[in-house]
CSV table of C-alpha atoms and ligand atoms in Angstrom, one decimal:
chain,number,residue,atom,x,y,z
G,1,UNK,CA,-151.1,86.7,-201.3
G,2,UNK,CA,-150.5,87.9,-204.8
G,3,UNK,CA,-148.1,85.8,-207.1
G,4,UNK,CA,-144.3,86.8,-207.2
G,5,UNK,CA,-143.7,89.4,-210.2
G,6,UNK,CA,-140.6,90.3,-208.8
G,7,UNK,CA,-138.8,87.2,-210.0
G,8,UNK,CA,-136.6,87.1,-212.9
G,9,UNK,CA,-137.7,84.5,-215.3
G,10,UNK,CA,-135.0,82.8,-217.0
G,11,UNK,CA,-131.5,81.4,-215.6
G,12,UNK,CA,-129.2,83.9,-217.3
G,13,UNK,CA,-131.8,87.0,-215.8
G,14,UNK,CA,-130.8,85.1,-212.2
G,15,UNK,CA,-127.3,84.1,-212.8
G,16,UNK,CA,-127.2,88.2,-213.7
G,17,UNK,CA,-128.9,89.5,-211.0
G,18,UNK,CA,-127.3,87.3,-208.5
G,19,UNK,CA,-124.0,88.7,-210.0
G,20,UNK,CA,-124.8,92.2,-209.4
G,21,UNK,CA,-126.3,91.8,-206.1
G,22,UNK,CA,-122.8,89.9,-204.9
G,23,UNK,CA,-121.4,92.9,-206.8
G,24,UNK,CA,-123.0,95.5,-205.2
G,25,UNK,CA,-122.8,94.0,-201.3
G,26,UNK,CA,-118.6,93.8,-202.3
G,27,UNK,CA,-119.0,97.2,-202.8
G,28,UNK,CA,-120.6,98.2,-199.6
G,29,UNK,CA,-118.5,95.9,-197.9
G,30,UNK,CA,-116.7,99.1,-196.2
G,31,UNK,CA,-119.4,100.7,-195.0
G,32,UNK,CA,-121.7,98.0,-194.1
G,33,UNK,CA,-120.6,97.5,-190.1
G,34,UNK,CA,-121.2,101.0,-189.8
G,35,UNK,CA,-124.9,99.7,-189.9
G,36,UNK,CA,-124.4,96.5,-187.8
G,37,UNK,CA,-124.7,98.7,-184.5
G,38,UNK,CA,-128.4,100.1,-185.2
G,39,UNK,CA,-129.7,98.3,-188.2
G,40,UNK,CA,-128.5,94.6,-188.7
G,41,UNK,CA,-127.5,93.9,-185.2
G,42,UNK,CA,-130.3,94.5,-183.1
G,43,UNK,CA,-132.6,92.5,-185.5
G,44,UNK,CA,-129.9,89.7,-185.7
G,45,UNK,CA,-129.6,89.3,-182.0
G,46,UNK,CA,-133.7,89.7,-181.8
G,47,UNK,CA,-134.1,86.8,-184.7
G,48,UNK,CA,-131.2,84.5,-183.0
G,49,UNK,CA,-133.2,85.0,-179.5
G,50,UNK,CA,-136.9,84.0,-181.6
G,51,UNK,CA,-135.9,81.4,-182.8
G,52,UNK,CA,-134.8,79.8,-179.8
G,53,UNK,CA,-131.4,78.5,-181.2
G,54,UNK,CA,-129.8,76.4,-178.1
G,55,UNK,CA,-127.1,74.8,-177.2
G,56,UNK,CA,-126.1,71.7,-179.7
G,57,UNK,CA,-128.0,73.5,-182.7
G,58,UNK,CA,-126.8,72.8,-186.1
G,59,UNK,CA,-128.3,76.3,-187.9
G,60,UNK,CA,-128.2,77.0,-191.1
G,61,UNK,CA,-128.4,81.3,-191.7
G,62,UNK,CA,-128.0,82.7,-195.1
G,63,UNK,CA,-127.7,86.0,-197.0
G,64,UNK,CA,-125.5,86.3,-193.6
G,65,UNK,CA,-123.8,89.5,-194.8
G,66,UNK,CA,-121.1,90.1,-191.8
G,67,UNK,CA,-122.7,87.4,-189.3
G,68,UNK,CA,-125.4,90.1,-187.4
G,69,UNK,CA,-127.9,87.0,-186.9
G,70,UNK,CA,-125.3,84.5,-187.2
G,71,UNK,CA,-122.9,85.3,-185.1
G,72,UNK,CA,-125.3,85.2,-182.2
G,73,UNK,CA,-127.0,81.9,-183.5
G,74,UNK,CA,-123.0,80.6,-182.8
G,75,UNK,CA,-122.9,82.0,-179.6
G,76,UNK,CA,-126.3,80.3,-178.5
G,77,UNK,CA,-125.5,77.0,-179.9
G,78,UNK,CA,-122.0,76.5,-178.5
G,79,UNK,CA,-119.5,74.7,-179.0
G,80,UNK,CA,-121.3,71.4,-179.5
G,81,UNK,CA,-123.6,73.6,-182.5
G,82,UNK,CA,-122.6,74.5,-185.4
G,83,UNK,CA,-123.5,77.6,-187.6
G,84,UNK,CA,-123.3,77.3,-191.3
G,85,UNK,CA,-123.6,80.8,-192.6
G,86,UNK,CA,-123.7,81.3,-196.1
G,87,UNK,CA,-123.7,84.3,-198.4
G,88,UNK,CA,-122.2,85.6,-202.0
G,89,UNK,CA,-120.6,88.6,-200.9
G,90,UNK,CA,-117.2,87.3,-200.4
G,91,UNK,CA,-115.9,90.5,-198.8
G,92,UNK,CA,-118.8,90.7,-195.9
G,93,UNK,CA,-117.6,87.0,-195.4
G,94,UNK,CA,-114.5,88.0,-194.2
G,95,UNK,CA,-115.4,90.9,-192.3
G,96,UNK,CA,-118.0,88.1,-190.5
G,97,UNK,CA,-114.8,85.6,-190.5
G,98,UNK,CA,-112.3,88.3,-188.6
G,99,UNK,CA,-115.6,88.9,-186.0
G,100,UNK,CA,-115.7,85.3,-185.4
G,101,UNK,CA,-111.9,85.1,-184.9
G,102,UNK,CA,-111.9,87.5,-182.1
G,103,UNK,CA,-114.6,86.7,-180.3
G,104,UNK,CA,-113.1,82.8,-180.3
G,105,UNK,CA,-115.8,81.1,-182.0
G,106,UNK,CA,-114.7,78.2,-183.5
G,107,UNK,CA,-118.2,76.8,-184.3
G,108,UNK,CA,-119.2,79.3,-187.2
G,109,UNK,CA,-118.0,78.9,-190.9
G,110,UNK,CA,-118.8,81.7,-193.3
G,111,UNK,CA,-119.0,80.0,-197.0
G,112,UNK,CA,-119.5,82.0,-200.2
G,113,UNK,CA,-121.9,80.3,-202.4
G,114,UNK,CA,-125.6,80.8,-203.6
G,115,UNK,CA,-128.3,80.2,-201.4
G,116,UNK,CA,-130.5,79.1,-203.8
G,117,UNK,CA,-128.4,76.4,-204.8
G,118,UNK,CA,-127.0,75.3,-201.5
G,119,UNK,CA,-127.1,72.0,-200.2
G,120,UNK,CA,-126.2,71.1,-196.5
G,121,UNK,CA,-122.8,70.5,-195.7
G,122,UNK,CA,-121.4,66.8,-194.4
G,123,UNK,CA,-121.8,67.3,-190.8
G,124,UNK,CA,-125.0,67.8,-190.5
G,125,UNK,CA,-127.7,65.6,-189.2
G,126,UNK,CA,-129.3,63.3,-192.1
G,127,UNK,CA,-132.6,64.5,-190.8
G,128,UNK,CA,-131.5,68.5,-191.6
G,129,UNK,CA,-130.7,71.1,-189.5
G,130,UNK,CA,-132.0,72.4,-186.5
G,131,UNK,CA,-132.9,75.8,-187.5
G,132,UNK,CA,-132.6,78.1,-190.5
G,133,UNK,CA,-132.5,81.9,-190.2
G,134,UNK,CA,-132.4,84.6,-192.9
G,135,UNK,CA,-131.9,88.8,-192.1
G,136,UNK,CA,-133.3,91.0,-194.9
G,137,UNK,CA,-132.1,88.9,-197.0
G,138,UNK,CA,-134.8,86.2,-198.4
G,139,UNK,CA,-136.2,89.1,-200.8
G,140,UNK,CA,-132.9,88.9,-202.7
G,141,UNK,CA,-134.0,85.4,-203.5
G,142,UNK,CA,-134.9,84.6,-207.4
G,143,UNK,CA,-138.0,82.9,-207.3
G,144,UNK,CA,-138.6,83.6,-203.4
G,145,UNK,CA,-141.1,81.1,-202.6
G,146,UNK,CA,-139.2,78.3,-204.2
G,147,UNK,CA,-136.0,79.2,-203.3
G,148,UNK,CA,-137.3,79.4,-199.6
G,149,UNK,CA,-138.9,76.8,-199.7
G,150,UNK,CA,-136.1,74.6,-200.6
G,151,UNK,CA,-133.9,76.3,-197.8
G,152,UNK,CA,-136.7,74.9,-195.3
G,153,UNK,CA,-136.7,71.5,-196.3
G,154,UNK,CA,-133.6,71.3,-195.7
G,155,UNK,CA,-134.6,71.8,-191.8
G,156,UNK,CA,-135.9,68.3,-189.6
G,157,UNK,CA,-139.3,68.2,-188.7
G,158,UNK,CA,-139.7,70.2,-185.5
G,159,UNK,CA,-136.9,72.6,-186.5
G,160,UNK,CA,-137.2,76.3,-186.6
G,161,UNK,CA,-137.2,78.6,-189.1
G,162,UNK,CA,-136.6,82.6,-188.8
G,163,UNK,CA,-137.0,85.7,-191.3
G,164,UNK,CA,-136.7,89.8,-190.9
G,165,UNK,CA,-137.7,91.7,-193.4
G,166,UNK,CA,-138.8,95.5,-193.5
G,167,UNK,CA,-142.5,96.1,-192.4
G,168,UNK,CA,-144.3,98.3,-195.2
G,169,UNK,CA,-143.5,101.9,-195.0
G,170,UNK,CA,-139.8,101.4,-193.6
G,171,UNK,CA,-136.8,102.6,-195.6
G,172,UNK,CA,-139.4,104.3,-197.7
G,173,UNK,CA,-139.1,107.8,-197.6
G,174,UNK,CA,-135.5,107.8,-196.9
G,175,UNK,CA,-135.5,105.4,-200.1
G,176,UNK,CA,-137.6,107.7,-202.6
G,177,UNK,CA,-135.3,110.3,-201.2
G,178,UNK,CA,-132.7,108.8,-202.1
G,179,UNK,CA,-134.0,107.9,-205.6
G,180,UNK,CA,-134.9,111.6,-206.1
G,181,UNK,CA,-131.5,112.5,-205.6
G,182,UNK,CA,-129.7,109.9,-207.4
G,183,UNK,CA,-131.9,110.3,-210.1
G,184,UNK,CA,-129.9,114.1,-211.0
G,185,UNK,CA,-127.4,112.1,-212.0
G,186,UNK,CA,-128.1,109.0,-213.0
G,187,UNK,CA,-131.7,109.2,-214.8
G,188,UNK,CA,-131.5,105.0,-215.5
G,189,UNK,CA,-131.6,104.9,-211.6
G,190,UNK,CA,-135.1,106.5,-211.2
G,191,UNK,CA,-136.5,104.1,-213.7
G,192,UNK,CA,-135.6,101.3,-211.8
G,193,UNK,CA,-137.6,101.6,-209.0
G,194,UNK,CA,-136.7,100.7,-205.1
G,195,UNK,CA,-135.7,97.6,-203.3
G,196,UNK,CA,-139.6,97.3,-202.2
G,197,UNK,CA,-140.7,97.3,-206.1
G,198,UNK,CA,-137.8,95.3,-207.6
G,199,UNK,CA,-138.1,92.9,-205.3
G,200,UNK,CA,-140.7,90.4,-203.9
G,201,UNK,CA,-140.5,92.6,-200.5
G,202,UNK,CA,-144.1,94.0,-201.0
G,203,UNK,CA,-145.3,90.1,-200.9
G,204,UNK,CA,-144.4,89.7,-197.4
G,205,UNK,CA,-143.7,93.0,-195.6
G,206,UNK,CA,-147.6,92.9,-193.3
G,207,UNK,CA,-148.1,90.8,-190.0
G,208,UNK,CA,-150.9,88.7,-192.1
G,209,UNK,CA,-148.8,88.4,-195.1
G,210,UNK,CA,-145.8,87.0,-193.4
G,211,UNK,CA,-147.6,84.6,-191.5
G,212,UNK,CA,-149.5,83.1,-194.7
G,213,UNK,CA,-146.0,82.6,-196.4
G,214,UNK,CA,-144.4,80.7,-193.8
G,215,UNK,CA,-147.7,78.7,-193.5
G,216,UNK,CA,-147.5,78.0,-197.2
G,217,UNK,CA,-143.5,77.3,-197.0
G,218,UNK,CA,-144.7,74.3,-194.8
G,219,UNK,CA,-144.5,75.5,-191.1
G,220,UNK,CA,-146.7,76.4,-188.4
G,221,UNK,CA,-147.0,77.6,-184.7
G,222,UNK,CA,-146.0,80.9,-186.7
G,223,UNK,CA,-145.3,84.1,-184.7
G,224,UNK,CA,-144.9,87.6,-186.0
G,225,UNK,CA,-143.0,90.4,-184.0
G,226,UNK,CA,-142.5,93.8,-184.8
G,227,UNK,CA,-138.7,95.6,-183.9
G,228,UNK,CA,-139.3,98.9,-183.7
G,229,UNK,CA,-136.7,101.1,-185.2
G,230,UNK,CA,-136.1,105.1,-185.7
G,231,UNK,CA,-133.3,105.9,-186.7
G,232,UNK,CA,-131.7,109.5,-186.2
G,233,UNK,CA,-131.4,110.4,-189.9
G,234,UNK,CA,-127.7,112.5,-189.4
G,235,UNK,CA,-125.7,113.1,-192.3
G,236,UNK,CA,-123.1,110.4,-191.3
G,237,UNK,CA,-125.7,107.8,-191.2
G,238,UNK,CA,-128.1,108.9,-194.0
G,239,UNK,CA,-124.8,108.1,-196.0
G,240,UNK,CA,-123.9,104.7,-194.4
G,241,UNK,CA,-127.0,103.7,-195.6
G,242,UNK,CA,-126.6,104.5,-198.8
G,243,UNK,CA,-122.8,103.1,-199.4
G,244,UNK,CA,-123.4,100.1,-196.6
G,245,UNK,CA,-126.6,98.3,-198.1
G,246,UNK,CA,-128.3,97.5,-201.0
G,247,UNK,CA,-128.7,101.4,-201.9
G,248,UNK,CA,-125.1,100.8,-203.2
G,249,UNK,CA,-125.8,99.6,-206.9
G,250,UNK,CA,-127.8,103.1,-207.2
G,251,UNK,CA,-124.1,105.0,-207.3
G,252,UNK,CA,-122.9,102.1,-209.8
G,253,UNK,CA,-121.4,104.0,-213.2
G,254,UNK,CA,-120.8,107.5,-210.9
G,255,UNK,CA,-117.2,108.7,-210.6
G,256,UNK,CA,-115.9,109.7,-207.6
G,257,UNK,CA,-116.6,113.5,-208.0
G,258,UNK,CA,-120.0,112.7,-208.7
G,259,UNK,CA,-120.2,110.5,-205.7
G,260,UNK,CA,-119.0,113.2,-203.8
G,261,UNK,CA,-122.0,115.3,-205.5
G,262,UNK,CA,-124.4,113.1,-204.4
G,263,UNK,CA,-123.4,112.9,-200.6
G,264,UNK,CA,-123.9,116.4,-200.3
G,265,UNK,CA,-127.0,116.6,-202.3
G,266,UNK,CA,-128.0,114.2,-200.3
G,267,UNK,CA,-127.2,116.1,-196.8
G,268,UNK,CA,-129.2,119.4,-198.7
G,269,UNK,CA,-132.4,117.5,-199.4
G,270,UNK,CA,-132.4,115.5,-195.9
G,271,UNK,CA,-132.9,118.7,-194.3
G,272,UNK,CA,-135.1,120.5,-196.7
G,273,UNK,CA,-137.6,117.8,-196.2
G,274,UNK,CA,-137.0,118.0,-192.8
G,275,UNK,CA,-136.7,114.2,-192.2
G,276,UNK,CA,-135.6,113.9,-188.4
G,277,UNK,CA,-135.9,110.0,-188.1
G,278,UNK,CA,-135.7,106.9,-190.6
G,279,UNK,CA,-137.8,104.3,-190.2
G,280,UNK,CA,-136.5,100.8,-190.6
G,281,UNK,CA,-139.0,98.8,-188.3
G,282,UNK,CA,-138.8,95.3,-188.8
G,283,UNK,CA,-141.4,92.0,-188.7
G,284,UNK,CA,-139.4,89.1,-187.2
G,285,UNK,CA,-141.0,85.9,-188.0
G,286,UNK,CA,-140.2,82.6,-186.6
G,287,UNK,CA,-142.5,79.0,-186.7
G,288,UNK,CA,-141.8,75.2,-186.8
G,289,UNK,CA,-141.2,73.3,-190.3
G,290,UNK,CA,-143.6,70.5,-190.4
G,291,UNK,CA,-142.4,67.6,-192.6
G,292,UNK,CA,-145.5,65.5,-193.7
G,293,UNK,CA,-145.0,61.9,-192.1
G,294,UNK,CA,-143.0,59.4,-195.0
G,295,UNK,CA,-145.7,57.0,-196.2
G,296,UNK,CA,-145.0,53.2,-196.6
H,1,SAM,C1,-129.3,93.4,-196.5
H,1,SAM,S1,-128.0,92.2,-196.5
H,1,SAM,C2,-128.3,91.4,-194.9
H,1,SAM,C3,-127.1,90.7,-194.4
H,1,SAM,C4,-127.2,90.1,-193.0
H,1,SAM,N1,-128.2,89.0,-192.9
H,1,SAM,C5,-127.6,91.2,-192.0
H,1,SAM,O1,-128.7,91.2,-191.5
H,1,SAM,O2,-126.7,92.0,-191.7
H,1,SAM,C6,-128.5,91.0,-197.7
H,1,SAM,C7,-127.5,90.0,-198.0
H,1,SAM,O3,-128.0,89.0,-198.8
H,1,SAM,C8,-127.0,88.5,-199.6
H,1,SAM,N2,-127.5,87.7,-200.7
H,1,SAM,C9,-128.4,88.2,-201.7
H,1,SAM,N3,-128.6,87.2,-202.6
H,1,SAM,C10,-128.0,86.1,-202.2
H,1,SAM,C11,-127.9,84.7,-202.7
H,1,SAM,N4,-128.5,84.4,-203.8
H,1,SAM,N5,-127.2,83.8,-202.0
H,1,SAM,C12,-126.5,84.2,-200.8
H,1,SAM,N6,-126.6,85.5,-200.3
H,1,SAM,C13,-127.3,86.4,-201.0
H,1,SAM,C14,-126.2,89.7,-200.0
H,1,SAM,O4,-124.9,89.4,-200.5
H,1,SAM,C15,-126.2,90.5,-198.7
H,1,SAM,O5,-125.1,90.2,-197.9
């Protein structure tokens, strides 16, 4: 595995970047459930099931967005579990929180803070949590491996642990596509490079990769699945994905006629490329934390 050059290296470059990641998931609050049916919500509901979150559970899932592997996790442990799911985008929060609300779960409490600084709240076990699950979103992390790596200890010996993330190749012609486009209008965009180059995605996004990093985060019995997922790329969709993920910083600084520019360019080049499908297959990894016996 190569070392993480994705991570910024001081703590004003994280306390920025963190900013403007909270920023930019505000943003695509609106459109973000527009995803939930074919992109977040199947891999949720696939990483709740994998990591065999049961009845009783105290789970821990952050980067939780609107609750698409939460909200399951809740339903699985009951009402004698608890789901602690934790995120900075305070508007997805309370999309999640009016979910929650009408499906009666009382066991579920969406908290706005920084995963990389969060510490487990007073109800849970002194020994951790039973589980901890993250959806596309432990590649936001600053300083990946450490700040996942924390988030595990934080789980008893025996617990589970859970991750998606995109395999290599997904999102990434829809993503240069989109960078291609963007790029007519806002040149600083094109220099930036994608998600799978800003990011320490590219560390983890194989089978064998995956695997070796949960080893190394201190877990084993690892397993490695692999969610298929095409989507139809129609013009409706194409654009949710844009506005309603991480895409959404790229239209940062555009006014709204510009915006507007952009949706249809982006309609023009979809079918001049002739793109039919998007592919946003997904590795779903789950293992068991091992905690090293306490000596004396
Ligand atoms: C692609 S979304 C995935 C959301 C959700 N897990 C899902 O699958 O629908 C990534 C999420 O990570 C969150 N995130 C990024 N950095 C974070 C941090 N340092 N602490 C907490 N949440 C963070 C973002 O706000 C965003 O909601």
């Amino acid at each position: 595995m190569t070392p993480d050059p994705g991570s910024p290296a001081d703590a004003s470059t994280i306390t920025d970047t963190t900013a403007e990641t909270a920023r930019t998931f505000d943003e695509a609050s609106e459109s973000f459930d527009e995803l939930t049916p074919l992109v977040w919500g199947p891999a949720g509901q696939v990483l709740a099931f994998r990591t065999g979150i049961g009845p009783g559970d105290r789970v821990l899932d952050v980067c939780c967005g609107t609750g698409a592997s939460a909200l399951p996790a809740a339903m699985a442990a009951g009402p004698d579990g608890r789901v602690h799911a934790v995120d900075i985008a305070d508007e997805l929060l309370e999309h999640g929180r009016l979910v929650a609300e009408r499906r009666g779960l009382k066991n579920i409490d969406f908290v706005c803070a920084d995963a990389t600084t969060w510490e487990p709240l007073s109800d849970v076990p002194e020994q951790g949590y039973d589980a901890l699950t993250i959806s596309y979103g432990v590649f936001f992390l600053p300083h990946m491996d450490r700040s996942f790596g924390r988030l595990v200890s934080q789980v008893r010996h025996g617990g589970r642990v859970g991750v998606t993330v995109w395999r290599a190749g997904a999102m990434e012609e829809f993503s240069d596509l989109v960078f291609d486009v963007v790029g007519r209008w806002s040149p600083r965009m094109r220099d930036r490079g994608s998600l799978r180059h800003r990011t320490p995605l590219h560390r983890i996004d194989t089978p064998a990769a995956l695997e070796e990093w949960l080893v190394a985060a201190g877990t084993h019995t690892v397993e490695i699945g692999t969610l298929s997922n095409l989507l139809p790329a129609t013009e409706e969709l194409c654009w949710a994905l844009v506005t309603g993920s991480g895409m959404r910083g790229m239209l940062a600084g555009l006014d709204d006629p510009q915006v507007e520019e952009v949706r249809q360019a982006l309609a023009d080049e979809v079918t001049a490329r002739g793109l039919h499908t998007i592919d946003a297959t997904t590795l779903v990894g789950t293992a068991t934390v091992l905690r090293p016996p306490v000596s004396g």
